Amino acid sequence: MSQEQPPTPAPDSSLDGSDQFAVRQSKLERLRESGSDPFRSNWDQSHTSSEALSLLPEDLEEGPEVSVAGRIVALRLMGKASFLKIIDREGKIQSYVRKDEIGEDEYADFKKLDLGDFIGVRGPLFRTKTGEITIRAKEYRLVSKALRPLPEKWHGLTDNEQIYRQRYLDLIVNEDSRDRFKARSRIIREIREFFWARDFLEVETPMLQSVSGGAAARPFRTHFNALDCDFSMRIALELHLKRLLVGGFDRVFEVGRVFRNEGLSRRHNPEFTMLEAYQAYTDYRGMMELTQSLIQQVAERALGTLQMERTEGDAIDLSGDWKEAKYKDLIIEAVGQDDWFELPKAAMLEKTKSMGIEVDPELEEFEITNDVFEKVIEHTLIQPTFVTHIPRELCPLAKITQDDESTIDVFELCINGQEIAPAYSEQNDPFVQREAFMKQVGEETQELDDDFLLALEHGMPPAGGMGLGIDRLVIFLTKASNIRDTILFPTLRPS
RNA sequence: GGGUCGGUAGCUCAAUCGGUAGAGCAGUGGCCUUUUAAGCCAUUGGUUCCGGGUUCGAGUCCCGGCCGGCCUACCA
């Protein structure tokens, strides 16, 4: 971890350079003694780095004067002239500083700047011998001092722990990380644009809930002193968004954080970002069209392509209409026998054992089957696939398929070997809903939400609903390998 | 939670069989007016994650702990 020295007391003229924090602090002291405090300076920017770079067309050698500001990330000092690179929110730009143009004293001060300092630079654009567009500085000013050194310039920062705990350092020196988080922001922006354009109302529902339902996961619990009662952090958005369908907001969506008190892994962070959308007078088939259009439009607009390269294997092709497959057909194909769903439990266990899958013998038949799906099938679904006709036991909130009592009107969208988005024809029969809830209430992670059932009894229009894990979407859209690379500040053990 | 690998200078990494802890970058002092990981000369900097143990001697071996990576488990 980082070395936390206490601030060194007084600057020492006999500094030997071993303690970079102390050296920089003493530079700051000297500046203050000479009457300038960089922490109280500012700078008027006329352009960002990339705007400035666009002002010098190929056929010209000299461009207009610009004024930019940013953090120094490269410094090449020479006797009477120097090059430096600064980085701002859009990228890097080089500047050239000459002693004979800014003056002898100014140049002496300039050479005391450190990597990491924020400066402003003003001057005309020109092209160097090697063709790089560069600002010839007429004036510069230190606008904020950096007292700690930057990570190494060539390898950047590679220590995972430091990347997560000091994300700002990662963002300063690792361009791919910067780009990934910018892409995440664009993706979320495009998701909102998509729903706004379809006349959905964006809403916010409670994160603190007395009953956290809508999914089967352990919640984080906390206590509210004013009311002296326990609350949970939400584990899903579903039940409150459906209350809004009851209330007449018949197209709603929310993008928000949910919290699940489960394990950490490459694909799980205890707080993550969920999109849920509900549309009245449609069903899971309507949600299929919506989900496909959503992801295609977001990829096209945020990333400019529907072909997602992967580090290994074929690229993911998001174009066209996506494949559909029935859950039962996938299972039968995977186990290689047509009568799987008629088999007694013992035979199922025997079969899974022969396939090399570990299954808890206490599980019920549908759970064994779902283990087969999760352990054998899911990771093979790389290209976008809507898995439909899922066993009813797996989801209590969806409508039962009319001509097959054993399944529900649901799809699970799998991409990149992961479940990305489930969608249902939402259950709006309060009696069937209560019955389905009661069956699950015995389970440790399930609580009965009577208030939600009361709302259903007032009537909820027929509707399709969809949920999408944004972090997982970002993982495959940005070729990240770990959910932590898509969350700016992932959950870590306190240091 | 279990398994496994790792933690050495500000950063990226070395250190043979257990035998004086090193390099590059960064820093410091010089030289250098078009550099591109600038170059050249000189140079500072270490609680080897923490605590025990074995040993004449431990970065290295043993035990315990802390933090992290990966795998796995839990997770509709």
Coordinates of C-alpha atoms (C1' of nucleotides) in Angstrom, one line a residue:
Chain A
M1 CA 0.0 0.0 0.0
S2 CA 0.9 3.6 -0.1
Q3 CA 3.5 4.9 2.3
E4 CA 1.7 7.3 4.6
Q5 CA 4.4 9.5 6.1
P6 CA 3.1 12.3 8.3
P7 CA 3.6 15.7 6.6
T8 CA 7.2 16.7 7.1
P9 CA 7.4 19.7 9.3
A10 CA 9.7 22.4 8.0
P11 CA 11.3 22.3 4.5
D12 CA 15.0 21.6 4.7
S13 CA 17.5 23.1 2.4
S14 CA 19.7 20.0 2.7
L15 CA 17.1 17.8 0.9
D16 CA 18.8 15.0 -0.9
G17 CA 15.9 13.9 -3.0
S18 CA 15.2 10.7 -1.2
D19 CA 11.9 11.8 0.1
Q20 CA 9.9 13.1 -2.9
F21 CA 7.0 14.3 -0.7
A22 CA 9.4 16.5 1.3
V23 CA 11.2 17.8 -1.8
R24 CA 7.9 18.9 -3.3
Q25 CA 6.7 20.4 -0.1
S26 CA 9.8 22.5 0.1
K27 CA 9.3 23.6 -3.5
L28 CA 5.8 24.7 -2.5
E29 CA 7.1 26.6 0.6
R30 CA 9.6 28.5 -1.5
L31 CA 6.8 29.5 -3.9
R32 CA 4.7 30.7 -1.1
E33 CA 7.6 32.7 0.3
S34 CA 8.1 34.4 -3.1
G35 CA 4.4 35.4 -2.9
S36 CA 2.6 32.9 -5.1
D37 CA 0.3 30.2 -3.8
P38 CA -0.4 27.7 -6.6
F39 CA -3.5 26.4 -4.7
R40 CA -5.0 29.9 -5.1
S41 CA -4.3 30.2 -8.8
N42 CA -6.5 29.6 -11.7
W43 CA -6.3 29.6 -15.5
D44 CA -8.7 30.5 -18.3
Q45 CA -8.9 27.7 -20.8
S46 CA -9.8 28.6 -24.4
H47 CA -9.7 25.1 -25.7
T48 CA -9.4 21.5 -24.5
S49 CA -6.4 19.5 -25.8
S50 CA -8.2 17.8 -28.6
E51 CA -10.0 21.0 -29.6
A52 CA -6.6 22.7 -29.8
L53 CA -5.1 19.8 -31.9
S54 CA -7.9 20.2 -34.4
L55 CA -7.0 23.8 -35.1
L56 CA -3.9 23.1 -37.1
P57 CA -4.8 21.6 -40.5
E58 CA -2.4 19.3 -42.2
D59 CA -1.2 21.9 -44.7
L60 CA -0.4 24.6 -42.2
E61 CA 2.8 25.0 -40.1
E62 CA 1.5 27.7 -37.7
G63 CA -1.9 27.9 -35.9
P64 CA -3.8 30.3 -33.7
E65 CA -3.0 31.0 -30.1
V66 CA -4.7 28.7 -27.5
S67 CA -4.8 28.5 -23.8
V68 CA -5.0 25.1 -22.3
A69 CA -4.6 23.6 -18.8
G70 CA -3.9 20.2 -17.4
R71 CA -1.6 17.9 -15.4
I72 CA 2.0 17.5 -16.5
V73 CA 2.6 13.8 -17.5
A74 CA 5.9 14.1 -19.3
L75 CA 8.7 16.6 -18.9
R76 CA 11.8 16.7 -21.1
L77 CA 14.0 19.5 -19.8
M78 CA 17.0 21.0 -21.7
G79 CA 19.3 23.8 -21.1
K80 CA 17.4 26.6 -22.8
A81 CA 14.2 24.9 -24.1
S82 CA 11.9 22.1 -22.9
F83 CA 9.1 19.9 -24.0
L84 CA 6.2 18.9 -21.7
K85 CA 3.0 17.0 -22.1
I86 CA -0.2 17.8 -20.2
I87 CA -3.3 15.8 -20.0
D88 CA -6.8 17.1 -19.7
R89 CA -10.2 15.4 -19.8
E90 CA -9.9 14.8 -23.5
G91 CA -6.3 13.7 -23.9
K92 CA -2.7 15.0 -24.1
I93 CA -1.1 17.9 -25.8
Q94 CA 2.6 18.9 -26.0
S95 CA 4.0 22.2 -25.3
Y96 CA 7.4 23.8 -26.0
V97 CA 8.9 26.3 -23.6
R98 CA 11.9 28.4 -24.5
K99 CA 14.0 30.4 -22.2
D100 CA 14.3 33.3 -24.7
E101 CA 10.5 33.5 -25.0
I102 CA 9.4 33.4 -21.4
G103 CA 12.4 35.0 -19.8
E104 CA 15.4 33.7 -17.7
D105 CA 13.7 33.8 -14.2
E106 CA 10.5 32.3 -15.5
Y107 CA 12.5 29.5 -17.2
A108 CA 14.4 28.8 -14.0
D109 CA 11.1 28.4 -12.1
F110 CA 9.7 26.4 -14.9
K111 CA 12.5 23.8 -14.5
K112 CA 11.4 23.3 -10.9
L113 CA 8.0 22.0 -11.9
D114 CA 7.3 18.3 -11.2
L115 CA 5.5 15.6 -13.0
G116 CA 1.9 15.6 -11.8
D117 CA 1.7 19.4 -11.3
F118 CA -1.3 21.2 -12.9
I119 CA -0.3 24.1 -15.1
G120 CA -1.9 26.4 -17.7
V121 CA -0.2 27.2 -20.9
R122 CA -0.9 29.9 -23.5
G123 CA 0.7 30.4 -26.9
P124 CA 0.4 29.7 -30.7
L125 CA 0.2 26.2 -32.2
F126 CA 3.0 25.0 -34.4
R127 CA 4.3 21.7 -35.8
T128 CA 7.6 20.2 -34.6
K129 CA 10.3 18.7 -36.7
T130 CA 8.7 15.3 -36.2
G131 CA 5.2 16.7 -37.0
E132 CA 3.6 16.8 -33.6
I133 CA 1.2 19.7 -33.0
T134 CA 2.6 21.6 -30.1
I135 CA 1.9 24.8 -28.2
R136 CA 4.8 27.3 -28.2
A137 CA 4.4 28.8 -24.7
K138 CA 4.3 32.5 -24.4
E139 CA 3.1 32.2 -20.8
Y140 CA 2.6 29.4 -18.3
R141 CA 1.4 29.2 -14.7
L142 CA 1.5 26.6 -12.0
V143 CA -2.1 26.3 -10.9
S144 CA -1.9 23.4 -8.5
K145 CA 1.0 21.6 -7.0
A146 CA 1.2 17.8 -6.8
L147 CA 3.0 16.8 -3.6
R148 CA 3.2 13.0 -4.4
P149 CA 4.9 11.5 -7.4
L150 CA 3.1 9.8 -10.2
P151 CA 3.4 6.0 -10.9
E152 CA 6.1 5.0 -13.4
K153 CA 5.6 6.5 -16.9
W154 CA 6.2 3.4 -19.0
H155 CA 4.5 0.5 -17.2
G156 CA 1.9 2.7 -15.5
L157 CA 0.2 1.3 -12.5
T158 CA -0.2 -2.5 -12.5
D159 CA -0.8 -3.4 -8.9
N160 CA -4.4 -4.4 -8.7
E161 CA -4.9 -3.3 -5.2
Q162 CA -3.6 0.1 -5.8
I163 CA -5.6 0.4 -9.0
Y164 CA -8.8 -0.2 -7.0
R165 CA -7.9 1.7 -3.8
Q166 CA -6.4 4.7 -5.5
R167 CA -8.4 4.7 -8.7
Y168 CA -7.3 8.3 -9.4
L169 CA -3.8 7.1 -10.0
D170 CA -5.0 4.4 -12.4
L171 CA -7.1 7.1 -14.3
I172 CA -4.1 9.4 -14.5
V173 CA -1.6 6.9 -16.0
N174 CA -3.7 4.1 -17.6
E175 CA -5.4 5.2 -20.8
D176 CA -7.3 2.0 -21.3
S177 CA -8.9 2.5 -17.9
R178 CA -9.8 6.1 -18.6
D179 CA -11.4 4.9 -21.9
R180 CA -13.3 2.1 -20.3
F181 CA -15.0 4.4 -17.7
K182 CA -15.8 7.0 -20.4
A183 CA -17.4 4.2 -22.4
R184 CA -19.4 3.2 -19.3
S185 CA -20.7 6.7 -19.0
R186 CA -21.7 6.9 -22.7
I187 CA -23.4 3.5 -22.4
I188 CA -25.6 4.6 -19.5
R189 CA -26.3 7.9 -21.2
E190 CA -27.5 6.0 -24.4
I191 CA -29.6 3.7 -22.3
R192 CA -31.5 6.7 -20.9
E193 CA -31.8 8.3 -24.4
F194 CA -33.3 5.0 -25.6
F195 CA -36.0 4.9 -23.0
W196 CA -36.8 8.6 -23.1
A197 CA -37.3 8.4 -26.9
R198 CA -39.8 5.6 -26.3
D199 CA -41.7 7.8 -23.9
F200 CA -40.7 5.9 -20.7
L201 CA -40.8 7.9 -17.5
E202 CA -37.5 7.8 -15.5
V203 CA -38.2 7.3 -11.8
E204 CA -36.5 6.8 -8.5
T205 CA -37.7 4.3 -5.9
P206 CA -36.5 3.6 -2.4
M207 CA -33.2 2.0 -1.6
L208 CA -34.1 1.7 2.0
Q209 CA -37.0 -0.8 2.3
S210 CA -38.7 -2.5 5.2
V211 CA -39.1 -5.6 3.0
S212 CA -36.6 -6.1 0.2
G213 CA -38.2 -8.3 -2.5
G214 CA -38.1 -8.8 -6.2
A215 CA -35.2 -11.2 -6.2
A216 CA -33.8 -14.0 -4.1
A217 CA -30.7 -12.6 -2.5
R218 CA -29.7 -11.8 1.1
P219 CA -30.0 -8.1 1.7
F220 CA -27.8 -5.7 3.8
R221 CA -29.7 -4.8 6.9
T222 CA -29.5 -1.6 8.8
H223 CA -31.4 0.2 11.5
F224 CA -33.3 3.5 11.2
N225 CA -33.1 5.3 14.6
A226 CA -35.9 7.8 14.1
L227 CA -38.5 5.1 13.6
D228 CA -36.6 2.6 15.7
C229 CA -37.1 -0.2 13.1
D230 CA -34.9 -2.3 10.8
F231 CA -34.6 -1.6 7.1
S232 CA -32.9 -3.4 4.3
M233 CA -31.1 -2.1 1.3
R234 CA -32.9 -3.0 -1.9
I235 CA -31.9 -6.1 -3.8
A236 CA -34.0 -5.2 -6.9
L237 CA -36.2 -2.5 -8.3
E238 CA -39.1 -4.6 -9.4
L239 CA -41.8 -4.4 -6.8
H240 CA -41.8 -0.6 -6.6
L241 CA -41.8 -0.1 -10.3
K242 CA -44.8 -2.4 -10.6
R243 CA -46.6 -0.3 -8.0
L244 CA -46.1 2.6 -10.4
L245 CA -47.8 0.5 -13.2
V246 CA -50.7 0.2 -10.7
G247 CA -50.6 3.9 -10.3
G248 CA -51.0 4.5 -14.0
F249 CA -47.4 5.3 -15.0
D250 CA -47.5 2.7 -17.7
R251 CA -44.0 3.0 -19.1
V252 CA -41.4 3.4 -16.4
F253 CA -37.7 2.7 -16.0
E254 CA -35.0 3.2 -13.3
V255 CA -31.2 2.9 -13.4
G256 CA -30.0 2.5 -9.9
R257 CA -27.8 0.8 -7.4
V258 CA -28.9 -2.4 -5.8
F259 CA -27.2 -4.2 -2.9
R260 CA -26.8 -7.9 -2.4
N261 CA -25.1 -9.4 0.7
E262 CA -23.4 -12.2 -1.2
G263 CA -19.9 -13.2 -2.2
L264 CA -17.4 -11.2 -4.3
S265 CA -16.2 -12.6 -7.6
R266 CA -15.1 -11.6 -11.0
R267 CA -18.8 -11.2 -11.8
H268 CA -20.2 -10.0 -8.5
N269 CA -19.9 -6.8 -6.6
P270 CA -22.1 -6.4 -3.5
E271 CA -23.4 -3.1 -4.9
F272 CA -24.1 -3.0 -8.6
T273 CA -26.1 -1.1 -11.1
M274 CA -29.4 -2.4 -12.4
L275 CA -31.7 -1.2 -15.1
E276 CA -35.3 -2.3 -14.9
A277 CA -38.1 -1.2 -17.3
Y278 CA -41.8 -1.9 -17.3
Q279 CA -44.2 -1.4 -20.2
A280 CA -47.9 -1.9 -19.9
Y281 CA -49.9 -3.6 -22.7
T282 CA -47.1 -5.7 -23.9
D283 CA -45.5 -9.0 -22.8
Y284 CA -42.2 -10.8 -22.8
R285 CA -42.2 -10.9 -26.6
G286 CA -42.4 -7.1 -26.6
M287 CA -39.6 -7.0 -24.1
M288 CA -37.6 -9.2 -26.5
E289 CA -37.8 -6.5 -29.2
L290 CA -37.1 -3.8 -26.7
T291 CA -34.1 -5.5 -25.2
Q292 CA -32.5 -6.3 -28.6
S293 CA -33.1 -2.8 -29.9
L294 CA -31.8 -1.3 -26.7
I295 CA -28.5 -3.2 -26.7
Q296 CA -28.0 -2.7 -30.5
Q297 CA -28.7 1.0 -30.3
V298 CA -26.5 1.5 -27.3
A299 CA -23.6 -0.4 -28.8
E300 CA -23.9 1.4 -32.1
R301 CA -24.1 4.9 -30.6
A302 CA -21.8 4.5 -27.6
L303 CA -19.1 2.3 -29.3
G304 CA -19.9 2.7 -33.0
T305 CA -20.0 -1.1 -33.7
L306 CA -22.1 -4.2 -33.3
Q307 CA -19.1 -6.5 -33.5
M308 CA -17.6 -7.1 -30.0
E309 CA -14.1 -8.5 -30.2
R310 CA -13.1 -10.8 -27.4
T311 CA -9.7 -11.7 -26.1
E312 CA -10.2 -15.2 -27.3
G313 CA -12.7 -16.9 -29.5
D314 CA -15.1 -15.5 -32.1
A315 CA -16.3 -11.9 -31.8
I316 CA -19.8 -11.3 -30.5
D317 CA -22.1 -10.3 -33.3
L318 CA -24.9 -8.1 -32.0
S319 CA -26.5 -7.4 -35.4
G320 CA -29.7 -8.8 -36.8
D321 CA -32.3 -10.8 -34.9
W322 CA -31.0 -12.8 -32.1
K323 CA -31.3 -16.5 -31.6
E324 CA -34.1 -18.0 -29.5
A325 CA -33.9 -21.3 -27.7
K326 CA -36.2 -23.1 -25.4
Y327 CA -34.8 -23.9 -22.0
K328 CA -36.0 -27.5 -22.2
D329 CA -34.5 -28.1 -25.6
L330 CA -31.1 -26.8 -24.4
I331 CA -31.3 -29.1 -21.4
I332 CA -32.3 -32.1 -23.5
E333 CA -29.5 -31.4 -25.9
A334 CA -26.9 -31.0 -23.1
V335 CA -27.8 -34.2 -21.2
G336 CA -28.4 -36.1 -24.4
Q337 CA -31.7 -37.7 -23.5
D338 CA -35.2 -36.8 -24.5
D339 CA -36.9 -38.1 -21.3
W340 CA -34.8 -36.0 -18.9
F341 CA -37.9 -34.2 -17.5
E342 CA -39.7 -37.4 -16.8
L343 CA -36.7 -39.0 -15.0
P344 CA -36.9 -39.7 -11.2
K345 CA -34.5 -37.6 -9.1
A346 CA -32.1 -40.5 -8.5
A347 CA -31.7 -40.9 -12.3
M348 CA -31.1 -37.2 -12.7
L349 CA -28.4 -37.3 -10.0
E350 CA -26.8 -40.3 -11.6
K351 CA -26.7 -38.5 -15.0
T352 CA -25.3 -35.3 -13.7
K353 CA -22.6 -37.3 -11.9
S354 CA -21.7 -39.0 -15.1
M355 CA -21.4 -35.6 -16.8
G356 CA -19.0 -34.5 -14.1
I357 CA -21.3 -31.9 -12.5
E358 CA -21.4 -31.7 -8.7
V359 CA -25.0 -31.4 -7.6
D360 CA -26.3 -31.2 -4.0
P361 CA -28.5 -34.4 -3.6
E362 CA -30.9 -32.4 -1.4
L363 CA -32.0 -30.3 -4.3
E364 CA -35.4 -30.6 -6.0
E365 CA -35.7 -31.8 -9.6
F366 CA -36.0 -28.3 -11.1
E367 CA -33.0 -27.1 -9.2
I368 CA -30.9 -30.0 -10.5
T369 CA -32.0 -29.1 -14.0
N370 CA -31.1 -25.5 -13.4
D371 CA -27.6 -26.6 -12.2
V372 CA -27.2 -28.3 -15.6
F373 CA -28.2 -25.0 -17.3
E374 CA -25.9 -22.9 -15.2
K375 CA -22.9 -25.2 -15.2
V376 CA -23.0 -26.7 -18.6
I377 CA -25.0 -24.5 -20.9
E378 CA -24.8 -20.8 -19.8
H379 CA -21.1 -20.3 -20.4
T380 CA -21.5 -21.7 -24.0
L381 CA -24.0 -19.0 -25.0
I382 CA -21.6 -16.5 -26.4
Q383 CA -23.7 -15.1 -29.2
P384 CA -26.8 -13.3 -28.0
T385 CA -29.5 -15.9 -27.2
F386 CA -32.9 -15.5 -25.7
V387 CA -33.6 -18.6 -23.6
T388 CA -37.4 -19.0 -23.3
H389 CA -40.0 -21.3 -21.6
I390 CA -38.2 -21.4 -18.3
P391 CA -39.6 -23.7 -15.5
R392 CA -42.2 -21.8 -13.4
E393 CA -40.5 -22.6 -10.1
L394 CA -37.5 -20.4 -11.1
C395 CA -39.5 -17.2 -11.0
P396 CA -42.6 -16.4 -9.0
L397 CA -43.2 -13.0 -10.6
A398 CA -44.0 -14.0 -14.2
K399 CA -47.1 -15.3 -15.9
I400 CA -47.5 -19.0 -16.5
T401 CA -47.4 -20.1 -20.2
Q402 CA -51.0 -20.6 -21.4
D403 CA -50.4 -24.0 -23.2
D404 CA -47.7 -25.3 -20.8
E405 CA -48.4 -25.1 -17.1
S406 CA -44.9 -26.0 -16.3
T407 CA -43.2 -23.0 -17.8
I408 CA -43.5 -19.2 -17.6
D409 CA -43.5 -16.4 -20.2
V410 CA -40.0 -15.4 -19.7
F411 CA -36.7 -15.0 -21.5
E412 CA -33.2 -14.9 -20.1
L413 CA -30.9 -13.1 -22.5
C414 CA -27.4 -14.7 -22.4
I415 CA -24.5 -13.0 -24.1
N416 CA -20.8 -13.7 -23.6
G417 CA -21.6 -16.8 -21.6
Q418 CA -23.4 -14.8 -18.9
E419 CA -27.0 -14.1 -18.1
I420 CA -27.4 -10.4 -19.0
A421 CA -31.1 -9.7 -18.8
P422 CA -34.2 -11.5 -17.8
A423 CA -37.6 -10.3 -18.9
Y424 CA -41.2 -11.5 -18.1
S425 CA -44.8 -11.2 -18.9
E426 CA -45.4 -9.8 -15.5
Q427 CA -47.8 -11.7 -13.2
N428 CA -50.7 -9.4 -12.4
D429 CA -53.2 -12.0 -10.9
P430 CA -53.0 -11.2 -7.2
F431 CA -54.1 -14.7 -6.2
V432 CA -51.6 -16.5 -8.3
Q433 CA -49.0 -14.0 -7.2
R434 CA -49.7 -14.6 -3.5
E435 CA -49.6 -18.3 -4.0
A436 CA -46.2 -18.1 -5.7
F437 CA -44.8 -15.9 -3.0
M438 CA -46.1 -18.2 -0.2
K439 CA -44.2 -21.1 -1.7
Q440 CA -41.0 -19.1 -1.5
V441 CA -41.5 -17.5 1.9
G442 CA -40.1 -20.5 3.7
E443 CA -36.7 -19.8 2.0
E444 CA -34.2 -17.9 4.0
T445 CA -33.8 -15.1 1.5
Q446 CA -37.5 -14.5 0.8
E447 CA -39.9 -12.1 2.6
L448 CA -43.6 -11.6 1.8
D449 CA -44.4 -8.1 0.6
D450 CA -48.0 -7.7 1.6
D451 CA -48.0 -4.1 0.6
F452 CA -47.1 -5.1 -3.0
L453 CA -49.9 -7.7 -3.0
L454 CA -52.3 -5.0 -1.8
A455 CA -51.3 -2.9 -4.8
L456 CA -51.9 -5.8 -7.2
E457 CA -55.3 -6.2 -5.8
H458 CA -56.1 -2.7 -7.0
G459 CA -55.3 -3.9 -10.5
M460 CA -52.1 -3.8 -12.5
P461 CA -52.3 -3.6 -16.3
P462 CA -50.8 -6.4 -18.3
A463 CA -47.1 -5.6 -18.8
G464 CA -43.8 -6.8 -19.9
G465 CA -40.8 -6.1 -17.6
M466 CA -37.1 -6.4 -18.1
G467 CA -34.0 -6.2 -15.9
L468 CA -30.4 -5.7 -17.1
G469 CA -27.2 -5.8 -15.1
I470 CA -25.4 -2.7 -16.4
D471 CA -22.0 -3.8 -15.0
R472 CA -22.2 -7.1 -16.9
L473 CA -23.3 -5.3 -20.0
V474 CA -20.3 -3.0 -19.7
I475 CA -18.0 -5.9 -19.1
F476 CA -18.6 -7.4 -22.6
L477 CA -19.1 -4.1 -24.4
T478 CA -15.7 -2.8 -23.2
K479 CA -13.9 -6.2 -23.2
A480 CA -13.2 -6.0 -19.5
S481 CA -12.5 -9.3 -17.8
N482 CA -13.6 -8.4 -14.3
I483 CA -16.6 -6.5 -12.9
R484 CA -14.1 -4.4 -10.8
D485 CA -12.7 -3.0 -14.0
T486 CA -16.2 -1.5 -14.8
I487 CA -16.9 -0.1 -11.3
L488 CA -14.8 3.0 -10.4
F489 CA -14.6 2.2 -6.7
P490 CA -15.3 -1.5 -6.2
T491 CA -16.0 -2.9 -2.8
L492 CA -12.8 -3.9 -1.0
R493 CA -11.9 -4.9 2.5
P494 CA -11.1 -1.7 4.4
S495 CA -7.3 -1.2 4.4
Chain B
rG1 C1' -16.1 -19.7 3.4
rG2 C1' -12.4 -23.3 0.9
rG3 C1' -8.0 -23.9 -2.4
rU4 C1' -3.9 -21.6 -4.6
rC5 C1' -0.3 -17.8 -5.9
rG6 C1' 1.7 -13.3 -4.4
rG7 C1' 3.3 -8.7 -1.2
rU8 C1' 11.2 -6.2 -2.0
rA9 C1' 12.9 1.8 -3.0
rG10 C1' 7.5 6.6 -4.9
rC11 C1' 6.4 3.1 -9.5
rU12 C1' 7.9 -1.4 -12.7
rC13 C1' 10.8 -5.5 -11.4
rA14 C1' 15.7 -8.5 -10.0
rA15 C1' 18.3 -11.0 -5.9
rU16 C1' 21.6 -18.6 -7.7
rC17 C1' 21.9 -23.6 -2.5
rG18 C1' 20.0 -19.7 3.4
rG19 C1' 25.8 -15.8 2.9
rU20 C1' 27.0 -7.7 2.2
rA21 C1' 19.4 -6.3 -0.9
rG22 C1' 20.1 -4.5 -6.9
rA23 C1' 18.4 -2.3 -11.8
rG24 C1' 15.2 1.0 -14.9
rC25 C1' 12.0 5.0 -14.3
rA26 C1' 11.0 8.9 -10.7
rG27 C1' 13.9 12.2 -7.3
rU28 C1' 18.5 15.3 -6.3
rG29 C1' 23.2 18.1 -8.5
rG30 C1' 25.3 19.3 -13.3
rC31 C1' 25.5 19.6 -19.2
rC32 C1' 22.2 20.1 -23.2
rU33 C1' 17.4 25.4 -28.1
rU34 C1' 12.8 20.4 -31.9
rU35 C1' 12.3 16.2 -27.6
rU36 C1' 8.9 11.5 -28.2
rA37 C1' 10.2 5.9 -22.6
rA38 C1' 14.9 12.3 -24.9
rG39 C1' 20.3 11.8 -24.1
rC40 C1' 25.1 12.3 -21.1
rC41 C1' 27.9 12.6 -16.1
rA42 C1' 27.3 12.2 -10.8
rU43 C1' 24.1 10.8 -6.8
rU44 C1' 20.2 10.1 -2.6
rG45 C1' 16.7 6.6 -1.2
rG46 C1' 15.1 -0.1 2.1
rU47 C1' 11.1 -1.8 9.2
rU48 C1' 12.1 -6.9 2.1
rC49 C1' 3.6 -6.5 4.6
rC50 C1' 3.3 -7.5 10.3
rG51 C1' 4.6 -10.9 14.6
rG52 C1' 7.0 -15.1 16.3
rG53 C1' 10.4 -19.4 15.3
rU54 C1' 14.8 -22.4 13.2
rU55 C1' 20.0 -20.9 12.2
rC56 C1' 26.6 -18.6 13.2
rG57 C1' 23.6 -16.0 9.5
rA58 C1' 16.6 -15.3 6.9
rG59 C1' 13.9 -11.2 1.4
rU60 C1' 14.8 -16.7 0.9
rC61 C1' 13.0 -22.1 5.5
rC62 C1' 8.8 -23.0 9.4
rC63 C1' 4.2 -21.2 12.2
rG64 C1' 0.5 -17.4 12.9
rG65 C1' -1.7 -12.9 11.2
rC66 C1' -2.9 -8.7 7.6
rC67 C1' -3.9 -7.3 2.4
rG68 C1' -4.5 -8.7 -2.6
rG69 C1' -4.8 -11.8 -7.5
rC70 C1' -6.8 -16.2 -9.6
rC71 C1' -10.0 -20.6 -9.0
rU72 C1' -14.1 -22.3 -6.3
rA73 C1' -18.6 -21.9 -3.2
rC74 C1' -23.0 -18.8 -2.0
rC75 C1' -25.7 -15.5 -5.6
rA76 C1' -33.3 -16.4 -10.0

